[in-house]
PDB file of C-alpha atoms in Angstrom:
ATOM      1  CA  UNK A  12      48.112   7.650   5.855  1.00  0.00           C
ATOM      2  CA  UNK A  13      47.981   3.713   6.123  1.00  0.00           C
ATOM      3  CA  UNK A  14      47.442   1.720   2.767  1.00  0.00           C
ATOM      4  CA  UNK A  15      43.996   0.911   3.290  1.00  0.00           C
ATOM      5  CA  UNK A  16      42.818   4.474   4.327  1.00  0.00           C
ATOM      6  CA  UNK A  17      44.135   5.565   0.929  1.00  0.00           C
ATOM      7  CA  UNK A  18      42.668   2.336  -0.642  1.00  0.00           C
ATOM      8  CA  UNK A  19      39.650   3.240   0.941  1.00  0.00           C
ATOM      9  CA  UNK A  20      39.167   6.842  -0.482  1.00  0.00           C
ATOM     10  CA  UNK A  21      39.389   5.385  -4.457  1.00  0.00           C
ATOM     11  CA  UNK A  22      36.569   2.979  -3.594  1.00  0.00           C
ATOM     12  CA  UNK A  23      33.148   4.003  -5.469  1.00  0.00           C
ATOM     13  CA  UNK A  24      30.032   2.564  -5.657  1.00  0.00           C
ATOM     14  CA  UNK A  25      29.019   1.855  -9.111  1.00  0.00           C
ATOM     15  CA  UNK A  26      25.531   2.743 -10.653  1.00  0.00           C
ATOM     16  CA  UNK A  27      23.656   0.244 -13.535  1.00  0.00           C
ATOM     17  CA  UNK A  28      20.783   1.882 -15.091  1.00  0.00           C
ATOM     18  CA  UNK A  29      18.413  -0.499 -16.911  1.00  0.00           C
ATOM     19  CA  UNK A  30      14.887  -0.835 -18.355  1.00  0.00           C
ATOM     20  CA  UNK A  31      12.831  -3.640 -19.057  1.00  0.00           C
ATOM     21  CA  UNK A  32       8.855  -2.931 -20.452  1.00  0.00           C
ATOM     22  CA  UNK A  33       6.553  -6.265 -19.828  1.00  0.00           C
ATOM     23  CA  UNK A  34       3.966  -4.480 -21.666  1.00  0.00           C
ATOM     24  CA  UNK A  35       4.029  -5.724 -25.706  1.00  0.00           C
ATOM     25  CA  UNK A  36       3.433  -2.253 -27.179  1.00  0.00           C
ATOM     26  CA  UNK A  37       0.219  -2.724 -29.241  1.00  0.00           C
ATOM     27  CA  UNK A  38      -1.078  -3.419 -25.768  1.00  0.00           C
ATOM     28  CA  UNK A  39       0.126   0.104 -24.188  1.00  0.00           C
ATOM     29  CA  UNK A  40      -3.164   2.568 -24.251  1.00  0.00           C
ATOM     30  CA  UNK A  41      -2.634   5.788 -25.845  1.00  0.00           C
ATOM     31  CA  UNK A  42      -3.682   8.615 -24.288  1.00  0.00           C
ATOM     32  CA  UNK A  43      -4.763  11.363 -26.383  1.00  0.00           C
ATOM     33  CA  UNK A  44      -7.638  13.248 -24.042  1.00  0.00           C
ATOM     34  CA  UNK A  45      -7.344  13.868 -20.378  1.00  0.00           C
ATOM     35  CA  UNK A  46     -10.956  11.772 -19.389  1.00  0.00           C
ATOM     36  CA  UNK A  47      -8.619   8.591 -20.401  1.00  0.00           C
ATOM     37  CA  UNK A  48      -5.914   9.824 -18.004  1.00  0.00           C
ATOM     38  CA  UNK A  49      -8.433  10.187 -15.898  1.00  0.00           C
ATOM     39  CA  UNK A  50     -10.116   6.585 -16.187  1.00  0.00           C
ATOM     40  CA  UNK A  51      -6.423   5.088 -15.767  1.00  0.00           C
ATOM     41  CA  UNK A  52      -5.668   7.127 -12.231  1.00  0.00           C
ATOM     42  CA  UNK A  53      -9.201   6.405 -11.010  1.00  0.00           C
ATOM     43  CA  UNK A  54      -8.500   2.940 -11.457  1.00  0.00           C
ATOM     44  CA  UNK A  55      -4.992   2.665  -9.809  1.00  0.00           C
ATOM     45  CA  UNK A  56      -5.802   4.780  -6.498  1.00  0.00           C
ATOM     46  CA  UNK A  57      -6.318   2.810  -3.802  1.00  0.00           C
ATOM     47  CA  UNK A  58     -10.203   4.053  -3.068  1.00  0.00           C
ATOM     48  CA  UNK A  59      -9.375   4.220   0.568  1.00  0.00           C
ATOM     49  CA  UNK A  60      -7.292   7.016   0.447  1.00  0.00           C
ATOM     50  CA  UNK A  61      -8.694   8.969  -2.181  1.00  0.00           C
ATOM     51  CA  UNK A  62     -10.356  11.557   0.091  1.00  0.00           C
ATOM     52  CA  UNK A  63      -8.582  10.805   3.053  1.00  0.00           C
ATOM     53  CA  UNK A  64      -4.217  11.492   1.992  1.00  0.00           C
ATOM     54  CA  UNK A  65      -3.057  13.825  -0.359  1.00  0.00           C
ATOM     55  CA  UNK A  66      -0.991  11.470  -3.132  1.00  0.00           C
ATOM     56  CA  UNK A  67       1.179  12.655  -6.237  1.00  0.00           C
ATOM     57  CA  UNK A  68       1.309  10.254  -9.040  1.00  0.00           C
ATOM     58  CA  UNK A  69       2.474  10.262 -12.359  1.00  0.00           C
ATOM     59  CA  UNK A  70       2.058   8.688 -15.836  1.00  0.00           C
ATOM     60  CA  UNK A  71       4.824   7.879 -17.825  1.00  0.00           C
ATOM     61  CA  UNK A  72       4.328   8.051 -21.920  1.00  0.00           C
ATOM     62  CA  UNK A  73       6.372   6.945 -24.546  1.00  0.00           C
ATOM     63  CA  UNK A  74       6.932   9.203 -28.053  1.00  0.00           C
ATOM     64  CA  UNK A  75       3.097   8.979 -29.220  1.00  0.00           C
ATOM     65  CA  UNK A  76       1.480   8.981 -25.689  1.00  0.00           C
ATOM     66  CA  UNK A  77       0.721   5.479 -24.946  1.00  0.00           C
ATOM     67  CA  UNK A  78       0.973   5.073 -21.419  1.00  0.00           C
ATOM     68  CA  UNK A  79       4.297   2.871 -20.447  1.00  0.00           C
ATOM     69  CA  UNK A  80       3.497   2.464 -16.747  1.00  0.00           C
ATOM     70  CA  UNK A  81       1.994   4.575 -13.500  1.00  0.00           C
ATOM     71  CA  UNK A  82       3.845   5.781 -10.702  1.00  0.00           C
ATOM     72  CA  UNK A  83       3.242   6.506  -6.841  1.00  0.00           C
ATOM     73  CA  UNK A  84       5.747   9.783  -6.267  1.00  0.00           C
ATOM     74  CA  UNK A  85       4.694  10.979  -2.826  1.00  0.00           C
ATOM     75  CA  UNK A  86       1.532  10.208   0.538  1.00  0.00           C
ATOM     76  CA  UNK A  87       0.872  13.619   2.409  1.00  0.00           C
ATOM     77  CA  UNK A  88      -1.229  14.083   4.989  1.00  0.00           C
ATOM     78  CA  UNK A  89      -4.715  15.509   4.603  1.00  0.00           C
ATOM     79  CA  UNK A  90      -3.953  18.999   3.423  1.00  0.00           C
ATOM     80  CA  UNK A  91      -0.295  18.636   1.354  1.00  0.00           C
ATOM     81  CA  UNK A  92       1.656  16.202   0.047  1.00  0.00           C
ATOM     82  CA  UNK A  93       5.620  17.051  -0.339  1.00  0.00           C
ATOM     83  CA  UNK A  94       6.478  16.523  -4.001  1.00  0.00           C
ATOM     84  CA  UNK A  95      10.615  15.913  -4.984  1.00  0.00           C
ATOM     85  CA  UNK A  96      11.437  16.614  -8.659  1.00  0.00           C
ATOM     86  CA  UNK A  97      14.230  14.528  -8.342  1.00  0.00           C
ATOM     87  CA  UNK A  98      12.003  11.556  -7.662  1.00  0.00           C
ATOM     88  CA  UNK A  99       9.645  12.578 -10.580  1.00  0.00           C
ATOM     89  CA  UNK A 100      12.377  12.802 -13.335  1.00  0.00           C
ATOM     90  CA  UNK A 101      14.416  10.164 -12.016  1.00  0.00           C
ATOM     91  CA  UNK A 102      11.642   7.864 -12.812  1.00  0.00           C
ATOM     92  CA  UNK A 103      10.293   8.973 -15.674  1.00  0.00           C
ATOM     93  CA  UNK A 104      14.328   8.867 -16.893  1.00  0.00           C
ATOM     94  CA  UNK A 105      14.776   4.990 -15.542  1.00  0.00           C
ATOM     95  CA  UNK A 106      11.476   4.338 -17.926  1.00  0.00           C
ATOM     96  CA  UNK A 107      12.747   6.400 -20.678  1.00  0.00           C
ATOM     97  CA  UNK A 108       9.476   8.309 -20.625  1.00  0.00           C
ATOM     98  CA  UNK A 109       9.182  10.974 -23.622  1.00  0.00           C
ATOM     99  CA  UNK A 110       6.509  13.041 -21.249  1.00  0.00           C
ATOM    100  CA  UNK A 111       4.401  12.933 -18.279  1.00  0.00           C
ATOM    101  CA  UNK A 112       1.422  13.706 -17.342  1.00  0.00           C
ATOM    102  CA  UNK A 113       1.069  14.493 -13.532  1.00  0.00           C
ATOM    103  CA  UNK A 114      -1.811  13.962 -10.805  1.00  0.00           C
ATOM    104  CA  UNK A 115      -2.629  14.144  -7.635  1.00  0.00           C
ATOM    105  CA  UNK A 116      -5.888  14.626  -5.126  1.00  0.00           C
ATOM    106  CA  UNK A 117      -7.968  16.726  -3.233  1.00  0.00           C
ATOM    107  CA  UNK A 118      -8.771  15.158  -0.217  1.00  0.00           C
ATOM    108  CA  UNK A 119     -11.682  17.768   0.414  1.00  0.00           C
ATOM    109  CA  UNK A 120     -13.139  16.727  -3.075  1.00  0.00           C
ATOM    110  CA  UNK A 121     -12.532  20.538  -3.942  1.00  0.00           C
ATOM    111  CA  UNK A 122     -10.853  20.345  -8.348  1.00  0.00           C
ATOM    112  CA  UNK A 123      -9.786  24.125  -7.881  1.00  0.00           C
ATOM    113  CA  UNK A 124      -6.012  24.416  -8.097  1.00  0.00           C
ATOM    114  CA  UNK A 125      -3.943  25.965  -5.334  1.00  0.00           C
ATOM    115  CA  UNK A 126      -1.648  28.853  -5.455  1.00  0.00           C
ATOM    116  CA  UNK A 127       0.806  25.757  -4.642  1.00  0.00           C
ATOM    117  CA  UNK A 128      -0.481  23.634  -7.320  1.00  0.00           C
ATOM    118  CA  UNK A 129       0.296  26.203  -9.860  1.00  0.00           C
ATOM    119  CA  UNK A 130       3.607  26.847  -8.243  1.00  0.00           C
ATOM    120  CA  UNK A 131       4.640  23.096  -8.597  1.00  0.00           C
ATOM    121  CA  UNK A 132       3.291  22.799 -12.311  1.00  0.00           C
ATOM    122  CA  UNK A 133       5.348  25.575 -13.180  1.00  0.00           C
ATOM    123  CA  UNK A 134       8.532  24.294 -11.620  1.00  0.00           C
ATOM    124  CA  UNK A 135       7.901  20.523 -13.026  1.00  0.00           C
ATOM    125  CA  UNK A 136       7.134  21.855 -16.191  1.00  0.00           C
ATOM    126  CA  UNK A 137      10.598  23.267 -16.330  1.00  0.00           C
ATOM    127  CA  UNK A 138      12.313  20.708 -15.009  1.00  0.00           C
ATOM    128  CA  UNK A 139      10.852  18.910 -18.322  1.00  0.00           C
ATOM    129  CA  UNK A 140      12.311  21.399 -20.339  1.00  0.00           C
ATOM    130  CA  UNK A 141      15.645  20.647 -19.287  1.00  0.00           C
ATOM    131  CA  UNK A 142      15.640  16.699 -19.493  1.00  0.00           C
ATOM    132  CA  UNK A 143      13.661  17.235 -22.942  1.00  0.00           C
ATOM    133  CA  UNK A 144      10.206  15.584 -21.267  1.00  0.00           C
ATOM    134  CA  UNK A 145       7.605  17.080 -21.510  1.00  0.00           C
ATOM    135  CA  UNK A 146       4.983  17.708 -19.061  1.00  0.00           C
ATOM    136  CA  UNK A 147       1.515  16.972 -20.892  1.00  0.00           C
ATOM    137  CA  UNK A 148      -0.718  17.958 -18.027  1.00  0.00           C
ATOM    138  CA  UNK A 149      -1.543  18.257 -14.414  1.00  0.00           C
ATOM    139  CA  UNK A 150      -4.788  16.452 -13.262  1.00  0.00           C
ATOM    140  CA  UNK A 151      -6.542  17.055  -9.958  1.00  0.00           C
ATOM    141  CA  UNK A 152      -8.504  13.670  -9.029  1.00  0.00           C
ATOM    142  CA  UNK A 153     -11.657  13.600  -7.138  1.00  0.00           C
ATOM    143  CA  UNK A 154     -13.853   9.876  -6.544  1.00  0.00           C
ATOM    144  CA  UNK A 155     -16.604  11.839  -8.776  1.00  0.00           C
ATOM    145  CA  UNK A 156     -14.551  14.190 -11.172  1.00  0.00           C
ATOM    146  CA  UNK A 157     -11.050  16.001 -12.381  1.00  0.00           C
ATOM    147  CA  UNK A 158      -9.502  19.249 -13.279  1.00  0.00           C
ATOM    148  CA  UNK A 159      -6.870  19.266 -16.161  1.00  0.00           C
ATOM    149  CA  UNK A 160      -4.640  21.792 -16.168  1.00  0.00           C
ATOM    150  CA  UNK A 161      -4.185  21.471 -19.980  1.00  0.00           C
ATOM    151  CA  UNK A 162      -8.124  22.003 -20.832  1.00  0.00           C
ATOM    152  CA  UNK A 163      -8.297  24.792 -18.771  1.00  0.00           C
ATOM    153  CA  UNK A 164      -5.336  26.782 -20.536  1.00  0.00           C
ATOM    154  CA  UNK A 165      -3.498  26.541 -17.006  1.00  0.00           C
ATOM    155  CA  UNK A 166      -0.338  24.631 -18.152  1.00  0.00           C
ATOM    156  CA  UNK A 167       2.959  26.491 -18.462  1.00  0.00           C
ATOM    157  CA  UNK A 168       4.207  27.541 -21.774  1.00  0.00           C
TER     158      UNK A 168
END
């Protein structure tokens, strides 16, 4: 093997990690109900596509719930929307989030959850476990209303 083949092979790529909050924390809004998760999601979604895509979003807390920042995970189509844990933890890790809460919305305006919705609350909600976040709640958003996993007694134990 030639010198720069094996020079080649010890070559990595490196990976910085850092964080930076804008947001003075007396200023961060706590969120202790699921109506003021609500009233923050309602007023980031783009109103356009609120019953036209299926989108996954999440909000990212610090230790006593005040909200550090919201993020856009995932744009279906009109029926799904494909949701990566990795994406979902890796952000909430790169914002050194304490918990979650998750979200996403019916397109068809229906707030019951799917078999699927379950399914992926479940599996998030142990993904949590591991990385010590926890996963507050799961809301479905409608333009009109929600559905919060947590009040209904749906979220996993």
């Amino acid at each position: 093997m030639s010198q720069l083949n094996i020079q080649s092979l010890f070559t990595v790529n490196e990976v910085e990690i850092s964080y930076r909050n804008k947001t003075p924390y007396q200023d961060r809004i706590q969120i202790t109900r699921s109506a003021t998760a609500y009233e923050i999601l309602r007023s980031a979604w783009d109103e356009n596509k609120l019953e036209l895509l299926e989108q996954f979003k999440i909000l990212l807390l610090d230790r006593k719930n005040n909200c550090l920042a919201i993020s856009d995970i995932a744009t279906g189509g009109m029926t799904a929307c494909i949701v990566d844990p990795k994406v979902i933890f890796v952000t909430a890790l790169k914002a050194n989030a304490c918990s979650i809460i998750l979200a996403h919305n019916h397109p068809s305006q229906n707030l019951q959850p799917s078999p699927q919705d379950l399914a992926l609350t479940r599996k998030l909600s142990e993904c949590g476990k591991l990385l010590d976040i926890a996963v507050l709640d799961h809301l479905i958003v409608t333009s009109r209303n929600y559905y919060s996993f947590a009040d209904e007694g749906c979220m996993p134990r």
